[in-house]
């Protein structure tokens, strides 16, 4: 499942024809309740704060995370991707989560 924004108004702007955020969360929950191992792709991460919020909320029902950064587009606000990489790894590690950080984040130089 691809979900990368928690705020519906932001999702409407960036993914105008995608299913509503709450519907995507409900789908992940329903799969989990049926014993289906779920995974979520947080790529492209558009808003790092919302991505971290989604991880905190969904981690109990998500088996695996894939995280990458937004490339080729400007969100209108600066993003410190190195800081996000540190934060997302720290959060996922603290939760004992299974995850993969995509090259778009791992290749960033400090």
Short mmCIF file of C-alpha atoms in Angstrom, two decimals:
data_model
loop_
_atom_site.label_atom_id
_atom_site.label_comp_id
_atom_site.label_asym_id
_atom_site.label_seq_id
_atom_site.Cartn_x
_atom_site.Cartn_y
_atom_site.Cartn_z
CA UNK A 1 0.00 0.00 0.00
CA UNK A 2 1.26 3.47 -0.77
CA UNK A 3 0.35 6.12 1.72
CA UNK A 4 2.59 9.07 2.31
CA UNK A 5 0.39 11.83 3.73
CA UNK A 6 -1.88 11.85 6.75
CA UNK A 7 -3.65 15.16 6.14
CA UNK A 8 -6.44 14.65 3.60
CA UNK A 9 -6.21 18.17 2.18
CA UNK A 10 -2.53 17.59 1.40
CA UNK A 11 -3.34 14.18 -0.08
CA UNK A 12 -6.01 15.79 -2.27
CA UNK A 13 -3.42 18.24 -3.60
CA UNK A 14 -0.66 15.68 -4.26
CA UNK A 15 -2.76 12.61 -5.11
CA UNK A 16 -6.05 13.99 -6.46
CA UNK A 17 -7.43 10.67 -7.72
CA UNK A 18 -6.17 8.38 -4.94
CA UNK A 19 -8.38 6.75 -2.34
CA UNK A 20 -8.97 8.85 0.78
CA UNK A 21 -6.33 8.51 3.50
CA UNK A 22 -8.76 7.01 6.01
CA UNK A 23 -9.88 4.43 3.43
CA UNK A 24 -6.27 3.40 2.84
CA UNK A 25 -5.68 3.10 6.58
CA UNK A 26 -8.87 1.04 6.92
CA UNK A 27 -7.69 -1.26 4.12
CA UNK A 28 -4.37 -1.85 5.88
CA UNK A 29 -6.25 -2.52 9.13
CA UNK A 30 -8.64 -4.96 7.44
CA UNK A 31 -5.76 -6.87 5.84
CA UNK A 32 -3.95 -7.04 9.15
CA UNK A 33 -7.06 -8.35 10.91
CA UNK A 34 -7.28 -11.12 8.31
CA UNK A 35 -3.70 -12.18 9.02
CA UNK A 36 -2.27 -10.67 5.85
CA UNK A 37 1.22 -9.26 6.31
CA UNK A 38 1.10 -5.63 5.28
CA UNK A 39 3.72 -3.21 4.07
CA UNK A 40 3.65 0.49 3.37
CA UNK A 41 5.69 2.51 0.93
CA UNK A 42 6.36 6.01 2.21
CA UNK A 43 7.74 7.09 -1.11
CA UNK A 44 7.79 9.67 -2.11
CA UNK A 45 7.83 11.24 1.30
CA UNK A 46 6.32 14.65 0.69
CA UNK A 47 5.99 15.88 4.27
CA UNK A 48 8.45 14.29 6.71
CA UNK A 49 6.34 15.15 9.77
CA UNK A 50 3.28 13.43 8.29
CA UNK A 51 5.39 10.40 7.33
CA UNK A 52 6.62 10.06 10.92
CA UNK A 53 3.04 10.45 12.17
CA UNK A 54 1.88 7.65 9.87
CA UNK A 55 4.63 5.37 11.15
CA UNK A 56 3.64 6.03 14.76
CA UNK A 57 -0.02 5.34 14.04
CA UNK A 58 0.29 2.38 11.67
CA UNK A 59 3.33 0.53 12.99
CA UNK A 60 1.28 -1.93 15.08
CA UNK A 61 -0.43 -3.18 11.91
CA UNK A 62 2.38 -2.80 9.34
CA UNK A 63 4.92 -5.59 8.86
CA UNK A 64 7.39 -3.73 6.63
CA UNK A 65 8.14 -0.11 5.69
CA UNK A 66 9.84 1.31 2.59
CA UNK A 67 10.91 4.93 2.90
CA UNK A 68 12.23 7.29 0.25
CA UNK A 69 12.27 11.01 -0.38
CA UNK A 70 10.48 13.24 -2.83
CA UNK A 71 12.61 13.84 -5.92
CA UNK A 72 12.07 16.24 -8.81
CA UNK A 73 9.30 18.29 -7.16
CA UNK A 74 9.27 21.27 -4.85
CA UNK A 75 6.85 21.13 -1.92
CA UNK A 76 7.05 24.87 -1.40
CA UNK A 77 8.88 24.47 1.90
CA UNK A 78 12.48 23.41 2.47
CA UNK A 79 13.06 19.87 3.72
CA UNK A 80 16.18 18.76 5.57
CA UNK A 81 16.37 15.23 4.13
CA UNK A 82 19.42 14.29 6.21
CA UNK A 83 17.50 15.19 9.36
CA UNK A 84 14.49 13.20 8.15
CA UNK A 85 16.68 10.16 7.41
CA UNK A 86 18.04 10.31 10.96
CA UNK A 87 14.56 10.79 12.45
CA UNK A 88 12.87 8.05 10.44
CA UNK A 89 15.62 5.51 11.14
CA UNK A 90 15.57 6.40 14.84
CA UNK A 91 11.78 6.05 15.03
CA UNK A 92 11.66 2.78 13.10
CA UNK A 93 14.52 1.34 15.17
CA UNK A 94 12.84 2.38 18.43
CA UNK A 95 9.66 0.60 17.30
CA UNK A 96 11.56 -2.53 16.30
CA UNK A 97 10.14 -2.12 12.80
CA UNK A 98 11.23 -3.98 9.71
CA UNK A 99 12.15 -1.37 7.10
CA UNK A 100 14.10 -0.49 3.99
CA UNK A 101 15.46 3.01 3.36
CA UNK A 102 15.55 3.70 -0.39
CA UNK A 103 18.68 4.97 -2.14
CA UNK A 104 17.13 8.42 -2.48
CA UNK A 105 17.82 8.81 1.25
CA UNK A 106 20.78 6.49 1.86
CA UNK A 107 22.97 8.14 -0.75
CA UNK A 108 22.68 11.61 0.80
CA UNK A 109 26.02 12.93 2.05
CA UNK A 110 26.30 14.48 5.49
#
